[in-house]
CSV table of C-alpha atoms and ligand atoms in Angstrom, one decimal:
chain,number,residue,atom,x,y,z
E,1,UNK,CA,112.5,107.6,73.5
E,2,UNK,CA,112.1,104.7,71.2
E,3,UNK,CA,114.6,105.1,68.4
E,4,UNK,CA,114.3,103.2,65.1
E,5,UNK,CA,117.6,102.6,63.3
E,6,UNK,CA,118.0,101.4,59.7
E,7,UNK,CA,120.6,101.1,57.0
E,8,UNK,CA,119.6,101.9,53.4
E,9,UNK,CA,121.1,101.8,49.9
E,10,UNK,CA,124.2,99.8,49.0
E,11,UNK,CA,126.0,98.3,52.0
E,12,UNK,CA,129.4,99.6,53.1
E,13,UNK,CA,132.0,98.4,55.6
E,14,UNK,CA,131.4,100.2,58.9
E,15,UNK,CA,127.6,100.0,58.9
E,16,UNK,CA,127.7,97.7,61.9
E,17,UNK,CA,130.2,99.9,63.7
E,18,UNK,CA,127.7,102.8,63.3
E,19,UNK,CA,124.7,100.7,64.5
E,20,UNK,CA,126.8,99.6,67.5
E,21,UNK,CA,127.6,103.2,68.4
E,22,UNK,CA,124.0,104.3,68.0
E,23,UNK,CA,122.8,101.5,70.2
E,24,UNK,CA,125.5,101.9,72.9
E,25,UNK,CA,125.2,105.6,73.1
E,26,UNK,CA,121.4,105.8,72.9
E,27,UNK,CA,121.1,103.0,75.6
E,28,UNK,CA,123.5,104.9,77.9
E,29,UNK,CA,121.3,107.9,77.5
E,30,UNK,CA,118.3,105.9,78.6
E,31,UNK,CA,116.6,105.3,75.3
E,32,UNK,CA,115.3,102.1,73.6
E,33,UNK,CA,116.5,101.1,70.1
E,34,UNK,CA,114.5,99.2,67.5
E,35,UNK,CA,116.4,97.7,64.5
E,36,UNK,CA,114.4,98.1,61.3
E,37,UNK,CA,115.1,95.4,58.7
E,38,UNK,CA,116.2,96.0,55.1
E,39,UNK,CA,116.2,99.8,55.0
E,40,UNK,CA,113.0,101.6,54.1
E,41,UNK,CA,111.4,98.3,53.0
E,42,UNK,CA,111.2,97.4,56.7
E,43,UNK,CA,108.9,100.4,57.2
E,44,UNK,CA,106.6,99.2,54.4
E,45,UNK,CA,105.4,96.5,56.8
E,46,UNK,CA,107.4,93.7,55.2
E,47,UNK,CA,109.2,92.6,58.4
E,48,UNK,CA,108.9,93.2,62.1
E,49,UNK,CA,111.5,95.4,63.7
E,50,UNK,CA,113.5,94.0,66.6
E,51,UNK,CA,114.8,95.5,69.8
E,52,UNK,CA,118.6,96.1,69.8
E,53,UNK,CA,120.3,96.1,73.2
E,54,UNK,CA,123.9,96.3,74.3
E,55,UNK,CA,124.4,92.6,73.9
E,56,UNK,CA,123.3,92.7,70.3
E,57,UNK,CA,125.6,95.5,69.5
E,58,UNK,CA,128.7,94.8,71.5
E,59,UNK,CA,130.5,92.4,69.2
E,60,UNK,CA,129.7,93.7,65.7
E,61,UNK,CA,132.2,96.5,65.4
E,62,UNK,CA,134.5,94.7,63.0
E,63,UNK,CA,131.8,92.9,61.0
E,64,UNK,CA,131.2,93.8,57.3
E,65,UNK,CA,127.7,94.1,55.8
E,66,UNK,CA,124.8,95.2,58.1
E,67,UNK,CA,123.1,93.1,60.8
E,68,UNK,CA,119.9,94.9,59.8
E,69,UNK,CA,120.0,94.2,56.1
E,70,UNK,CA,119.5,96.9,53.5
E,71,UNK,CA,117.7,97.6,50.2
E,72,UNK,CA,117.3,100.2,47.6
E,73,UNK,CA,113.6,101.0,48.3
E,74,UNK,CA,112.0,104.4,47.7
E,75,UNK,CA,108.8,104.5,49.9
E,76,UNK,CA,107.8,107.8,48.3
E,77,UNK,CA,107.0,106.0,45.1
E,78,UNK,CA,103.2,106.0,45.5
E,79,UNK,CA,100.5,107.0,48.0
E,80,UNK,CA,100.1,103.6,49.5
E,81,UNK,CA,103.8,103.3,50.3
E,82,UNK,CA,103.9,106.8,51.7
E,83,UNK,CA,101.0,106.0,54.0
E,84,UNK,CA,102.4,102.6,55.0
E,85,UNK,CA,105.7,104.1,56.2
E,86,UNK,CA,104.0,106.7,58.3
E,87,UNK,CA,101.6,104.1,59.6
E,88,UNK,CA,104.5,101.7,60.6
E,89,UNK,CA,106.2,104.5,62.5
E,90,UNK,CA,103.0,105.2,64.4
E,91,UNK,CA,102.2,101.6,65.0
E,92,UNK,CA,105.6,100.7,66.4
E,93,UNK,CA,105.6,103.9,68.5
E,94,UNK,CA,108.9,105.1,67.0
E,95,UNK,CA,109.7,108.6,68.4
E,96,UNK,CA,112.8,109.2,66.2
E,97,UNK,CA,114.7,107.5,63.4
E,98,UNK,CA,118.4,107.2,62.7
E,99,UNK,CA,118.8,106.6,58.9
E,100,UNK,CA,122.3,105.4,57.9
E,101,UNK,CA,122.8,105.9,54.2
E,102,UNK,CA,123.9,107.9,51.2
E,103,UNK,CA,122.1,110.4,48.9
E,104,UNK,CA,119.0,108.2,48.2
E,105,UNK,CA,118.4,107.1,51.8
E,106,UNK,CA,118.9,110.7,53.2
E,107,UNK,CA,116.6,112.0,50.5
E,108,UNK,CA,113.8,109.8,51.9
E,109,UNK,CA,114.9,110.8,55.5
E,110,UNK,CA,114.5,114.5,54.5
E,111,UNK,CA,111.0,113.8,53.2
E,112,UNK,CA,110.1,112.1,56.5
E,113,UNK,CA,111.4,115.1,58.3
E,114,UNK,CA,109.1,117.2,56.2
E,115,UNK,CA,106.2,114.9,57.3
E,116,UNK,CA,107.1,115.9,60.9
E,117,UNK,CA,108.9,112.6,61.7
E,118,UNK,CA,112.0,113.2,63.8
E,119,UNK,CA,114.9,111.8,61.8
E,120,UNK,CA,118.7,112.0,62.0
E,121,UNK,CA,121.0,110.9,59.2
E,122,UNK,CA,124.4,109.2,59.3
E,123,UNK,CA,126.6,109.7,56.1
E,124,UNK,CA,127.5,106.3,54.5
E,125,UNK,CA,128.6,105.6,50.9
E,126,UNK,CA,131.8,104.1,49.6
E,127,UNK,CA,131.4,106.7,46.8
E,128,UNK,CA,132.1,109.4,49.3
E,129,UNK,CA,130.1,111.9,47.3
E,130,UNK,CA,127.8,113.4,49.9
E,131,UNK,CA,128.0,117.1,50.2
E,132,UNK,CA,129.0,118.8,53.5
E,133,UNK,CA,131.2,116.0,54.8
E,134,UNK,CA,134.8,115.2,54.0
E,135,UNK,CA,134.3,111.5,54.5
E,136,UNK,CA,131.5,108.9,54.6
E,137,UNK,CA,131.5,105.5,56.2
E,138,UNK,CA,132.9,102.8,53.9
E,139,UNK,CA,135.1,105.0,51.7
E,140,UNK,CA,138.3,104.2,53.5
E,141,UNK,CA,137.8,100.4,53.2
E,142,UNK,CA,136.9,100.7,49.5
E,143,UNK,CA,140.1,102.7,48.9
E,144,UNK,CA,142.2,100.2,50.8
E,145,UNK,CA,140.7,97.4,48.6
E,146,UNK,CA,141.7,99.2,45.4
E,147,UNK,CA,145.2,100.0,46.7
E,148,UNK,CA,145.8,96.3,47.8
E,149,UNK,CA,144.5,95.1,44.5
E,150,UNK,CA,147.0,97.3,42.7
E,151,UNK,CA,149.9,96.0,44.8
E,152,UNK,CA,148.9,92.5,43.7
E,153,UNK,CA,148.2,93.3,40.1
E,154,UNK,CA,151.6,95.1,39.8
E,155,UNK,CA,153.5,91.9,40.2
E,156,UNK,CA,151.5,89.8,37.7
E,157,UNK,CA,151.4,92.7,35.2
E,158,UNK,CA,155.1,93.1,35.6
E,159,UNK,CA,155.8,89.3,35.1
E,160,UNK,CA,153.9,89.4,31.8
E,161,UNK,CA,154.7,93.0,30.7
E,162,UNK,CA,151.0,93.7,30.5
E,163,UNK,CA,148.6,96.6,30.9
E,164,UNK,CA,146.0,95.9,33.6
E,165,UNK,CA,142.9,98.0,33.7
E,166,UNK,CA,141.2,98.1,37.1
E,167,UNK,CA,137.6,99.3,37.3
E,168,UNK,CA,136.6,101.0,40.6
E,169,UNK,CA,133.2,102.0,41.9
E,170,UNK,CA,131.8,105.5,42.0
E,171,UNK,CA,128.4,106.3,40.7
E,172,UNK,CA,129.0,109.9,39.6
E,173,UNK,CA,132.4,110.7,41.0
E,174,UNK,CA,136.0,109.4,41.0
E,175,UNK,CA,136.8,109.4,44.8
E,176,UNK,CA,137.4,105.7,45.1
E,177,UNK,CA,139.4,105.5,41.8
E,178,UNK,CA,141.4,108.6,42.6
E,179,UNK,CA,142.3,107.8,46.3
E,180,UNK,CA,142.7,104.1,45.6
E,181,UNK,CA,144.7,104.7,42.5
E,182,UNK,CA,147.0,107.2,44.1
E,183,UNK,CA,147.5,105.0,47.2
E,184,UNK,CA,148.4,102.0,44.9
E,185,UNK,CA,150.6,104.0,42.5
E,186,UNK,CA,148.5,103.6,39.4
E,187,UNK,CA,150.1,104.9,36.2
E,188,UNK,CA,146.9,106.3,34.8
E,189,UNK,CA,143.7,107.2,36.7
E,190,UNK,CA,140.6,108.0,34.7
E,191,UNK,CA,137.7,109.7,36.6
E,192,UNK,CA,134.5,111.5,35.6
E,193,UNK,CA,136.0,114.8,36.8
E,194,UNK,CA,138.9,114.9,34.3
E,195,UNK,CA,138.3,115.0,30.6
E,196,UNK,CA,140.3,112.5,28.6
E,197,UNK,CA,140.3,111.1,25.1
E,198,UNK,CA,141.0,107.6,23.9
E,199,UNK,CA,144.0,109.0,21.9
E,200,UNK,CA,145.5,110.4,25.1
E,201,UNK,CA,145.2,107.0,26.7
E,202,UNK,CA,146.9,105.3,23.8
E,203,UNK,CA,149.7,107.9,23.8
E,204,UNK,CA,150.2,107.5,27.5
E,205,UNK,CA,150.4,103.7,27.3
E,206,UNK,CA,153.0,103.9,24.5
E,207,UNK,CA,155.0,106.5,26.4
E,208,UNK,CA,155.2,104.2,29.5
E,209,UNK,CA,156.4,101.4,27.4
E,210,UNK,CA,158.9,103.6,25.6
E,211,UNK,CA,160.5,104.6,28.9
E,212,UNK,CA,160.8,100.9,29.8
E,213,UNK,CA,158.0,100.4,32.3
E,214,UNK,CA,157.5,96.7,32.4
E,215,UNK,CA,153.9,96.9,33.6
E,216,UNK,CA,151.2,99.6,33.3
E,217,UNK,CA,148.3,99.9,35.8
E,218,UNK,CA,145.2,101.9,34.8
E,219,UNK,CA,142.4,102.7,37.3
E,220,UNK,CA,139.1,103.7,35.6
E,221,UNK,CA,136.1,104.8,37.5
E,222,UNK,CA,132.9,102.9,36.5
E,223,UNK,CA,131.2,106.1,35.5
E,224,UNK,CA,134.1,107.6,33.6
E,225,UNK,CA,133.5,108.9,30.0
E,226,UNK,CA,136.4,108.6,27.6
E,227,UNK,CA,136.0,110.7,24.4
E,228,UNK,CA,136.3,108.5,21.3
E,229,UNK,CA,135.4,105.3,23.2
E,230,UNK,CA,131.9,103.9,23.4
E,231,UNK,CA,131.0,102.1,26.6
E,232,UNK,CA,128.5,99.3,26.6
E,233,UNK,CA,124.8,100.3,27.1
E,234,UNK,CA,123.6,100.0,30.6
E,235,UNK,CA,120.0,98.7,30.6
E,236,UNK,CA,118.8,98.1,34.1
E,237,UNK,CA,117.9,100.7,36.7
E,238,UNK,CA,117.4,100.5,40.5
E,239,UNK,CA,114.4,101.9,42.5
E,240,UNK,CA,115.9,105.4,42.5
E,241,UNK,CA,116.3,105.4,38.7
E,242,UNK,CA,120.1,104.9,38.7
E,243,UNK,CA,121.5,102.8,35.8
E,244,UNK,CA,123.6,99.7,36.6
E,245,UNK,CA,127.1,101.1,35.9
E,246,UNK,CA,128.7,97.7,35.9
E,247,UNK,CA,126.8,97.1,32.7
E,248,UNK,CA,128.8,99.8,30.9
E,249,UNK,CA,131.8,97.6,31.2
E,250,UNK,CA,134.1,100.5,30.7
E,251,UNK,CA,137.2,98.6,32.1
E,252,UNK,CA,136.7,95.8,29.5
E,253,UNK,CA,136.1,98.2,26.7
E,254,UNK,CA,139.2,100.2,27.6
E,255,UNK,CA,141.4,97.2,27.9
E,256,UNK,CA,140.4,95.9,24.5
E,257,UNK,CA,141.0,99.3,23.0
E,258,UNK,CA,144.4,99.6,24.5
E,259,UNK,CA,145.5,96.1,23.3
E,260,UNK,CA,144.2,96.8,19.8
E,261,UNK,CA,145.7,100.2,19.5
E,262,UNK,CA,149.1,99.6,21.1
E,263,UNK,CA,149.8,95.9,20.6
E,264,UNK,CA,150.5,95.7,24.4
E,265,UNK,CA,148.7,92.7,26.0
E,266,UNK,CA,146.0,94.0,28.3
E,267,UNK,CA,143.8,92.5,30.9
E,268,UNK,CA,141.0,94.0,33.1
E,269,UNK,CA,139.8,93.4,36.6
E,270,UNK,CA,136.4,94.7,37.9
E,271,UNK,CA,136.7,95.1,41.7
E,272,UNK,CA,133.0,95.6,42.0
E,273,UNK,CA,131.5,94.5,45.3
E,274,UNK,CA,134.8,93.4,46.8
E,275,UNK,CA,135.1,97.1,47.5
E,276,UNK,CA,132.0,97.0,49.7
E,277,UNK,CA,132.5,93.6,51.4
E,278,UNK,CA,134.4,92.4,54.4
E,279,UNK,CA,135.7,94.0,57.6
E,280,UNK,CA,136.0,97.8,57.8
E,281,UNK,CA,139.4,99.4,58.2
E,282,UNK,CA,140.3,100.9,61.6
E,283,UNK,CA,139.7,104.4,60.0
E,284,UNK,CA,136.1,103.4,59.0
E,285,UNK,CA,135.4,101.8,62.4
E,286,UNK,CA,136.4,105.0,64.1
E,287,UNK,CA,134.5,107.3,61.7
E,288,UNK,CA,131.4,105.1,62.1
E,289,UNK,CA,131.8,105.2,65.9
E,290,UNK,CA,132.1,109.0,65.8
E,291,UNK,CA,129.1,109.4,63.5
E,292,UNK,CA,126.9,106.9,65.4
E,293,UNK,CA,127.7,108.5,68.7
E,294,UNK,CA,127.0,112.0,67.4
E,295,UNK,CA,123.7,110.8,65.8
E,296,UNK,CA,122.4,109.4,69.1
E,297,UNK,CA,123.4,112.7,70.9
E,298,UNK,CA,121.4,114.6,68.2
E,299,UNK,CA,118.3,112.5,68.7
E,300,UNK,CA,118.7,113.0,72.5
E,301,UNK,CA,118.9,116.7,72.0
E,302,UNK,CA,115.6,116.7,70.1
E,303,UNK,CA,117.1,117.6,66.7
E,304,UNK,CA,115.7,116.5,63.3
E,305,UNK,CA,116.5,116.9,59.6
E,306,UNK,CA,120.3,117.0,60.3
E,307,UNK,CA,123.3,114.6,60.3
E,308,UNK,CA,126.7,114.6,61.8
E,309,UNK,CA,129.5,115.3,59.3
E,310,UNK,CA,133.3,115.4,59.3
E,311,UNK,CA,134.9,118.7,58.4
E,312,UNK,CA,138.7,119.1,58.8
E,313,UNK,CA,138.7,116.2,61.2
E,314,UNK,CA,136.0,117.6,63.4
E,315,UNK,CA,132.4,116.3,63.9
E,316,UNK,CA,130.0,119.1,62.9
E,317,UNK,CA,126.3,119.1,62.0
E,318,UNK,CA,124.8,119.7,58.6
E,319,UNK,CA,121.2,119.7,57.3
E,320,UNK,CA,120.0,116.8,55.1
E,321,UNK,CA,118.9,119.3,52.5
E,322,UNK,CA,122.5,120.6,52.2
E,323,UNK,CA,124.0,117.1,52.3
E,324,UNK,CA,121.9,115.8,49.4
E,325,UNK,CA,121.6,119.0,47.3
E,326,UNK,CA,124.3,117.9,44.9
E,327,UNK,CA,126.9,115.1,44.5
E,328,UNK,CA,130.3,116.2,45.8
E,329,UNK,CA,132.9,116.0,43.1
E,330,UNK,CA,136.6,115.5,43.5
E,331,UNK,CA,138.3,118.5,45.1
E,332,UNK,CA,140.7,120.6,43.0
E,333,UNK,CA,143.8,119.5,45.0
E,334,UNK,CA,143.1,115.8,44.4
E,335,UNK,CA,142.4,116.5,40.7
E,336,UNK,CA,145.8,118.2,40.5
E,337,UNK,CA,147.5,115.2,42.3
E,338,UNK,CA,145.9,112.8,39.8
E,339,UNK,CA,147.1,114.9,36.9
E,340,UNK,CA,150.7,115.0,38.3
E,341,UNK,CA,151.1,111.4,39.4
E,342,UNK,CA,148.7,109.5,37.2
E,343,UNK,CA,147.8,111.8,34.4
E,344,UNK,CA,148.1,111.5,30.6
E,345,UNK,CA,151.2,112.4,28.7
E,346,UNK,CA,150.7,114.8,25.8
K,1,F6P,O1,126.4,103.9,45.5
K,1,F6P,C1,127.3,102.9,45.9
K,1,F6P,C2,127.6,101.9,44.8
K,1,F6P,O2,128.5,101.0,45.3
K,1,F6P,C3,128.1,102.5,43.5
K,1,F6P,O3,129.5,102.8,43.5
K,1,F6P,C4,127.7,101.4,42.5
K,1,F6P,O4,127.6,101.9,41.2
K,1,F6P,C5,126.4,100.9,43.0
K,1,F6P,O5,126.4,101.2,44.4
K,1,F6P,C6,126.2,99.4,42.9
K,1,F6P,O6,125.0,99.1,43.4
K,1,F6P,P1,124.4,97.6,43.6
K,1,F6P,O7,125.0,97.0,44.8
K,1,F6P,O8,123.0,97.8,43.7
K,1,F6P,O9,124.9,96.8,42.4
């Protein structure tokens, strides 16, 4: 078979490890792999795909980004684009596709499956919010970046007796903020899944100061809503209609509020794309290898409309429809852990 592989949506550490696994496994099974450039844009005829062999894939395991490039492109947007995608697949004689991506990319993959194109997904998003899988590629590295940042910010916050507010990624959910914040010992973690008021934040800051904490670290998820505090208005949207959450500037708004209301000096740090850049952790490399390997096996077995997922440490298979049906919110046990170790004081 000739298998097209692409990476779509926001990049994430571990994409190259997944591409490598698809290429090595598919090649070992006797298939040919075509690398499609810049996600779905590459199927709109904007760039020629290129053959990917063992030599292209062998040394990319630890590289960040994606050798294929990526984009937020929705080829379902109009008739011409829909036709162009199907035409490219026919012209390049692609028998099956492997689409490595999150909710948006897999939504398009599901549509192609419905058009009778054989397509297998691979779960990738630092947000870790795909249904049906415990973990997605990129999440562990993003969490590690948050935890490392907190370790560093702890010493400078302590030297100045400041509050530091750290804004973490997460379009709808608080996975990166919660895991990163817990791993880095944040004093307060604010996520979309847990309701919180600006008064509770202020009380919590005062309480930490009263018990003699020299420094206070707050992790806030970019999508968090804090009752009584107005975030900035996000104006721009991407091709899938998602607002630019960085434009809400919730970290800056919160730091200002804390300083004004408590008199404690406050600073803010937006980790932003640092969470998506650089070399993947060993955990992400291994997850990507397992997912890529399983995806190639699924193509080889003639499957379509499905993706490998991790459940309780085991690779299993889920349908794309299930995976994208809803965003997966923080689990109850993690919510409880956040409340106990980095919650508000009443
Ligand atoms: O969906 C992944 C994600 O990293 C979100 O956490 C974030 O809101 C968004 O992508 C940022 O997208 P972009 O790279 O287009 O600014």
